[in-house]
XYZ file of C-alpha atoms in Angstrom:
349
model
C 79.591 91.205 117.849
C 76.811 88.959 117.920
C 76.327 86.655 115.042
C 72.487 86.651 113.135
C 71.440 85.172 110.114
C 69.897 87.043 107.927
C 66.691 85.172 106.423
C 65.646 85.314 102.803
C 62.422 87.574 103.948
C 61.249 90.183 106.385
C 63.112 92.794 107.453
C 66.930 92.450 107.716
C 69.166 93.719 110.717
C 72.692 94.440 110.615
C 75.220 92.599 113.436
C 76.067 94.543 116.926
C 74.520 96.992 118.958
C 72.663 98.666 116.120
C 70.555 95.719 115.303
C 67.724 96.345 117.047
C 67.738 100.312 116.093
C 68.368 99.600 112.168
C 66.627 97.092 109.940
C 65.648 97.300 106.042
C 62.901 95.719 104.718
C 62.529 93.560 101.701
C 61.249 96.503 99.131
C 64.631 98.685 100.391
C 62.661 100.632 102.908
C 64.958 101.823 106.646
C 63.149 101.506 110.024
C 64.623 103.010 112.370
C 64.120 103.259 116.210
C 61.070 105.390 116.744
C 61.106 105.719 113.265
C 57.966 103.570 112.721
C 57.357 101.866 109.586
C 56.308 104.622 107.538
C 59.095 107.010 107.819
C 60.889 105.232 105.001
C 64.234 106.371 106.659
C 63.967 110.415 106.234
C 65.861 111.911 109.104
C 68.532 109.058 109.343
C 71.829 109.978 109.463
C 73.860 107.790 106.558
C 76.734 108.124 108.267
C 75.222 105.209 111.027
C 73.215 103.912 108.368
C 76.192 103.069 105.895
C 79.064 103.496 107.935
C 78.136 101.565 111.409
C 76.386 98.956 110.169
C 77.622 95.413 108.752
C 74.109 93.278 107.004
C 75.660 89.835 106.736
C 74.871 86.159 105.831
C 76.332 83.247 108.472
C 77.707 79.873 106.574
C 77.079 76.898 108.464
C 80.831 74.766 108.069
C 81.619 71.337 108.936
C 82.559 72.342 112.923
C 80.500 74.551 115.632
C 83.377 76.775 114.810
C 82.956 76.698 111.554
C 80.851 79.502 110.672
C 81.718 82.090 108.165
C 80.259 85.618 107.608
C 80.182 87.519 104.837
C 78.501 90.731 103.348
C 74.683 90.607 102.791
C 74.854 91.823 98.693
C 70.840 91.988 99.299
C 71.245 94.343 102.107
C 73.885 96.251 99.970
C 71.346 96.668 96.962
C 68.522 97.946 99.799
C 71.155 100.169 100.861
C 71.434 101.563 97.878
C 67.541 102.080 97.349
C 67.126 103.906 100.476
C 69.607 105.963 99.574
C 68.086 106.784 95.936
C 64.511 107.099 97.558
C 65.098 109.055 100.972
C 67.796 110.796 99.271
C 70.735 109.696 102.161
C 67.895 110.981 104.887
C 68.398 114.609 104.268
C 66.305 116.830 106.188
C 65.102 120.217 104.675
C 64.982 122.717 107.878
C 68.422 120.730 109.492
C 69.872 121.512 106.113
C 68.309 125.437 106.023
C 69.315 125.989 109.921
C 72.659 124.599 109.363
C 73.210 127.288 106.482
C 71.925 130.136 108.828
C 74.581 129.311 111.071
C 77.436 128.793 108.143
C 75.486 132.581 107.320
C 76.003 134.354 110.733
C 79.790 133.006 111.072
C 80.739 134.167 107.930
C 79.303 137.539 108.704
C 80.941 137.570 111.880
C 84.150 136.987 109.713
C 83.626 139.959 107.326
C 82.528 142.213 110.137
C 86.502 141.655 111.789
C 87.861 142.537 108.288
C 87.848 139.379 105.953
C 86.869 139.270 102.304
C 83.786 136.447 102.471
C 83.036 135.394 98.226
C 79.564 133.289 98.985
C 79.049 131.283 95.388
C 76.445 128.788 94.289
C 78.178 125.381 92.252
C 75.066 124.045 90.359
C 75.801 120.254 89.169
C 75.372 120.291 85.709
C 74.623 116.611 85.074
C 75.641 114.631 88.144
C 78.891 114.360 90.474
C 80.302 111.849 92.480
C 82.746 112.894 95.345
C 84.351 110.303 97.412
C 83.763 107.036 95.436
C 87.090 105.443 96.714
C 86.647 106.302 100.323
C 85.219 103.070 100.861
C 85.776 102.866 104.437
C 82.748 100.922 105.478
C 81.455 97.215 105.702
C 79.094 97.801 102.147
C 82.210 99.339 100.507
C 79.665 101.752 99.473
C 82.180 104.901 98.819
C 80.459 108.602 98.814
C 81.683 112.100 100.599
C 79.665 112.814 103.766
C 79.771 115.471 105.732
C 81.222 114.567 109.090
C 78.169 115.531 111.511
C 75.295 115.554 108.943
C 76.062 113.030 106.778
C 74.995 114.891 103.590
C 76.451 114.701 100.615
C 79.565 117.674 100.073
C 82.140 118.833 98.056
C 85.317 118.596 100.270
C 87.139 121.752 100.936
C 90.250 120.157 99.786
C 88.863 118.381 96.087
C 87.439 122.087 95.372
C 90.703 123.755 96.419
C 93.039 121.290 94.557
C 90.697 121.126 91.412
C 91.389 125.375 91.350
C 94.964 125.010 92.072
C 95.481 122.117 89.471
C 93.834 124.746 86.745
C 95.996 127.808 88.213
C 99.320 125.525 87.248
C 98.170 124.935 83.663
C 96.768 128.356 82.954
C 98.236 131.374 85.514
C 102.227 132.191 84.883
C 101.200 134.662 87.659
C 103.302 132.706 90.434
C 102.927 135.221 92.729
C 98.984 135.320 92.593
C 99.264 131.307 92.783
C 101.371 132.112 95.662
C 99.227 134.312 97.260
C 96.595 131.887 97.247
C 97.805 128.755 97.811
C 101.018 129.623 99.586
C 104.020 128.714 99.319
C 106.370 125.282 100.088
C 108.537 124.958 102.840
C 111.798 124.811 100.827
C 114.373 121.873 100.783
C 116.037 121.589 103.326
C 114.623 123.876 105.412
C 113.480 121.637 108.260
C 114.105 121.632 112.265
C 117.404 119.854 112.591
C 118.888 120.311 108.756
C 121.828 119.842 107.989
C 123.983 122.431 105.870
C 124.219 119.600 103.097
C 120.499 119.689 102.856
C 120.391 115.854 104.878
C 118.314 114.993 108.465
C 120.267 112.428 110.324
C 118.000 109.381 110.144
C 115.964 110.264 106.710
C 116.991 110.061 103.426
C 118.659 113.332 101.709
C 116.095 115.816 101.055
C 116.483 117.947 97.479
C 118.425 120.970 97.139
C 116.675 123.986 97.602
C 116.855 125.918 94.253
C 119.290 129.246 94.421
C 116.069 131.511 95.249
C 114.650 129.606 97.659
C 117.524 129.233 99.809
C 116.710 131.405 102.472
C 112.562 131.657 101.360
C 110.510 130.087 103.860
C 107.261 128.450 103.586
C 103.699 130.761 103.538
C 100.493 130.056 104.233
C 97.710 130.350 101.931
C 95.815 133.532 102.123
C 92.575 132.047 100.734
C 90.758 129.971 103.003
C 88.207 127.274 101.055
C 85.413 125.600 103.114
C 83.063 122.702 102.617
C 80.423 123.245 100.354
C 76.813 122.037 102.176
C 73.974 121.853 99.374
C 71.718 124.632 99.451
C 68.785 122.101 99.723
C 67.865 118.495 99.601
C 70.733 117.008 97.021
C 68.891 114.551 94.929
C 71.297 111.374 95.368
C 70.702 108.711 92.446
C 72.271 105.168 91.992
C 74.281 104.344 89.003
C 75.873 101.630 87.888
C 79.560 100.669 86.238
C 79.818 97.562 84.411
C 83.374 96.310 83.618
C 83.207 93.691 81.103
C 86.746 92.152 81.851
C 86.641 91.884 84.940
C 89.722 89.677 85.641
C 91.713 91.339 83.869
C 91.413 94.411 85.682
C 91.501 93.052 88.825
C 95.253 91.259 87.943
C 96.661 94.764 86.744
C 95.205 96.217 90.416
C 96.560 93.932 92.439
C 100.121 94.131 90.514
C 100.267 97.924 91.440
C 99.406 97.045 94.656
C 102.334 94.962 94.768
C 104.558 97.576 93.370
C 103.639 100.264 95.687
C 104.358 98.089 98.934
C 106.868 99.750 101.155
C 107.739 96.180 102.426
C 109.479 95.319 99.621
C 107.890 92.173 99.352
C 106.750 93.556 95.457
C 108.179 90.029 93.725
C 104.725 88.332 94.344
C 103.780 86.941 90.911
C 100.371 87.712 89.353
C 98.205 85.693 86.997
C 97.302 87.678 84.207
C 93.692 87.151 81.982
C 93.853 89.020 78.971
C 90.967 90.833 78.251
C 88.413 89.305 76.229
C 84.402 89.265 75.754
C 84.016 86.150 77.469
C 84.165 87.323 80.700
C 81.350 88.425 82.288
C 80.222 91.097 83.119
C 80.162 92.548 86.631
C 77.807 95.387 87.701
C 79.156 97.856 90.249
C 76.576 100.068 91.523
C 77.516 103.478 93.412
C 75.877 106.690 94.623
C 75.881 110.207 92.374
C 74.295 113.208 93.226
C 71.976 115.012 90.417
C 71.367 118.767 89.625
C 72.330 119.651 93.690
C 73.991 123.185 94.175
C 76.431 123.793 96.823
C 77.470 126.975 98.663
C 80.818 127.294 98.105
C 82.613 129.704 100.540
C 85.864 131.690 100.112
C 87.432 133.605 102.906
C 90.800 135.634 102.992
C 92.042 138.769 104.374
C 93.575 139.521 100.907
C 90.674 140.636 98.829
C 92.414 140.818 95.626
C 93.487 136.899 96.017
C 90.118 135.877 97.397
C 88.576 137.238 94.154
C 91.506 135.682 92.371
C 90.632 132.400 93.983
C 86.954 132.636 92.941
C 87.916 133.272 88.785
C 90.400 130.500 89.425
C 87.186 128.141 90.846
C 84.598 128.902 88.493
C 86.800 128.385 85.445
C 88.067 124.645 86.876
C 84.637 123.992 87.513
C 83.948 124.478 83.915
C 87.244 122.810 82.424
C 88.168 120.459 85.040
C 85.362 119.204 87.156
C 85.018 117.793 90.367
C 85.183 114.264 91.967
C 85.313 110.948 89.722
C 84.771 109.816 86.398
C 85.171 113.508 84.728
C 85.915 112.170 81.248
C 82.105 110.632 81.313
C 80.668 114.107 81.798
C 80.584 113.739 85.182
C 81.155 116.456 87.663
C 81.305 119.813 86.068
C 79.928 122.228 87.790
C 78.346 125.917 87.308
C 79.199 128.657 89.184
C 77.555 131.317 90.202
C 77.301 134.475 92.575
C 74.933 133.636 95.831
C 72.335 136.173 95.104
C 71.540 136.565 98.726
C 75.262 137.320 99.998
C 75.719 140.954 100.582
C 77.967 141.633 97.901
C 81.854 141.703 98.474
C 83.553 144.481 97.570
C 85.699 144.505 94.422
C 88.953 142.957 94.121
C 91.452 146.032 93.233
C 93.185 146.465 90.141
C 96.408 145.081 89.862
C 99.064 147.535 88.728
C-alpha cells in the first residue's frame, strides 16, 4: 500500500491501486477513470467506491518510521455527498435490464410448476438496511447488492421480519412449518449419541417426546432479494448521541462479556450520562420512498400465498432494517401490477 498525504485542497485519492482510478473533489463530487470531470460519479459501482477504498491523512512522528495513518473524516463526509447526490451511482437501464432478467427466470420457474407471488414494498418514509455491516475502511454501513452495488432488502431481513410476525400472531404451526421449515431436532446429528451427547461438544438438548424421531424440513417458500424497481433515492441522515462516553463504556463492557476467551474480567471506566458531554454527530445512509420487487417462489401454492399475507402484514407492524421505533422502515405492500397473476392459494379445509 503506498502511503499519500492527502492535502487540505484539490481532489483527494484514496491509498493503493485505486488511487489513480478514484479521487473526490473538494465540493463531494467522484471522478472516476474515464469518468471525466463531469460525470459526478453516476455509473460507479459503491461497492469499489466505499468498500475498496481507504482516503487517509499521514502524521509525520518523531522517526522516518514514525508515520501514522488514519481515516480522512473529510473524505468520509464527501463520501457521503456523492452518495446523497449520485444516489450510490445507480444506473436506470442496468437497473431495468437487470429486472428483465430477474422477469424471464422467474417465468422460467412458473412455467416448470412453481407458484411465483411478484410484490412491490413501497418505503413509506425511509429505511435503512445494513447499518452495522460496517465492513469497510469509512465504516460507512449500508446493504448492497453483491454485483450491483444498489441498495436491497436482503432475502434473509425480509424472510426473518415475516417469520418473527408468524411466531407472535399464527398458532397455525403447521403453516409456519410449511413455510419456514422445520429444525433439525436435538440430538439428531451425524454421530449422536443415544444420550443426546457428540463426543467432543457439549450435550446438546433433549429432543421433546414428538420430535424424537421428526427430522428437519426445508422451507417450502423460497424469498429472494428485493432489487428496487428504479433509481432508490439514497439520503444522508444523521444520529447525534449526546452522551457519548457513556455509551461507548456500556459497549465495550458487552463486548467484554460476550468474549469466548474468557478474558471478560477487563474493568471498564464508566461516565454517567450527563449534558456535558458533547455531542457527537454520526452520519449514515437511508433510502427514501424506493420500492422493491419482492419475490416469493414455492412449489406449495397455498404456503407461498401464506408467506405473502405473512410479509405484507410484518411490513406494516414490524418493519424492516434499523431504527424501527423512529418510524423508520415500514414498508407497503403491494401486488406487481405487471406479474401475470398467480393463481389462488386453495382453501384450507
Amino acid at each position: 500500500m503506498s502511503e499519500r498525504t492527502n492535502s487540505a485542497q484539490g481532489p483527494s485519492k484514496p491509498v493503493g491501486p485505486l488511487s489513480q482510478a478514484v479521487s473526490l473533489s473538494d465540493s463531494g463530487g467522484l471522478r472516476t477513470l474515464g469518468g471525466g470531470r463531469k460525470g459526478g460519479g453516476k455509473g460507479a459501482n459503491p461497492l469499489i467506491v466505499l468498500r475498496r477504498t481507504a482516503f487517509l491523512t499521514w502524521t509525520q512522528g518523531r522517526a522516518e518510521t514514525g508515520r501514522k495513518a488514519d481515516i480522512d473524516k473529510g473524505a468520509v463526509q464527501r463520501l457521503l455527498h456523492w452518495a446523497d447526490r449520485a444516489d450510490l451511482g445507480q444506473d436506470a437501464k442496468l437497473i431495468a435490464s437487470v429486472r428483465a432478467r430477474r422477469t424471464r427466470s422467474l417465468l422460467a420457474l412458473q412455467e416448470r410448476g412453481h407458484t411465483v407471488v411478484r410484490l412491490h414494498a413501497r418505503v413509506q418514509w425511509r429505511l435503512i438496511t445494513g447499518m452495522g455491516a460496517k465492513d469497510n475502511a469509512h465504516e460507512i454501513g449500508i446493504a448492497l447488492h453483491g454485483t450491483y452495488g444498489w441498495p436491497v432488502l436482503p432475502a434473509a431481513g425480509l424472510k426473518g421480519m415475516t417469520a418473527a410476525w408468524a411466531a407472535r400472531n399464527t398458532t397455525d404451526t403447521a403453516a409456519i412449518d410449511a413455510v419456514f421449515g422445520t429444525p433439525r431436532p436435538a440430538g439428531s446429528a451425524p454421530g449422536t449419541r443415544t444420550d443426546g451427547t457428540v463426543e467432543g461438544l457439549v450435550p446438546l438438548s433433549p429432543a421433546p417426546a414428538d420430535a424424537a424421531s421428526g427430522e428437519a424440513s426445508r422451507g417450502g417458500v423460497l424469498f429472494l432479494d428485493a432489487f428496487p424497481t428504479e433509481v432508490a433515492t439514497v439520503q444522508r441522515d444523521v444520529l447525534t448521541p449526546h452522551a457519548q462516553p457513556y455509551y461507548a463504556a456500556a459497549e465495550k463492557t458487552r463486548n467484554n462479556e460476550n468474549r469466548a476467551t474468557g478474558d471478560s474480567g477487563a474493568s471498564v471506566s464508566f461516565a454517567p450520562p450527563a449534558e456535558h458531554h458533547n455531542p457527537v454527530p454520526v452520519p449514515f445512509l437511508t433510502v427514501q420512498g424506493a420500492t422493491f420487487a419482492v419475490d416469493l417462489v414455492g412449489r406449495d401454492a397455498e404456503a407461498v400465498h401464506c408467506a405473502k399475507r405473512w410479509l405484507s402484514d410484518a411490513a406494516d407492524a414490524l418493519g424492516a432494517g434499523a431504527k424501527t421505533a423512529a418510524g423508520y422502515g415500514y414498508l407497503k405492500i403491494d401486488d406487481d401490477p405487471d406479474w401475470p397473476p398467480s393463481p389462488e392459494a386453495p382453501a384450507k379445509g
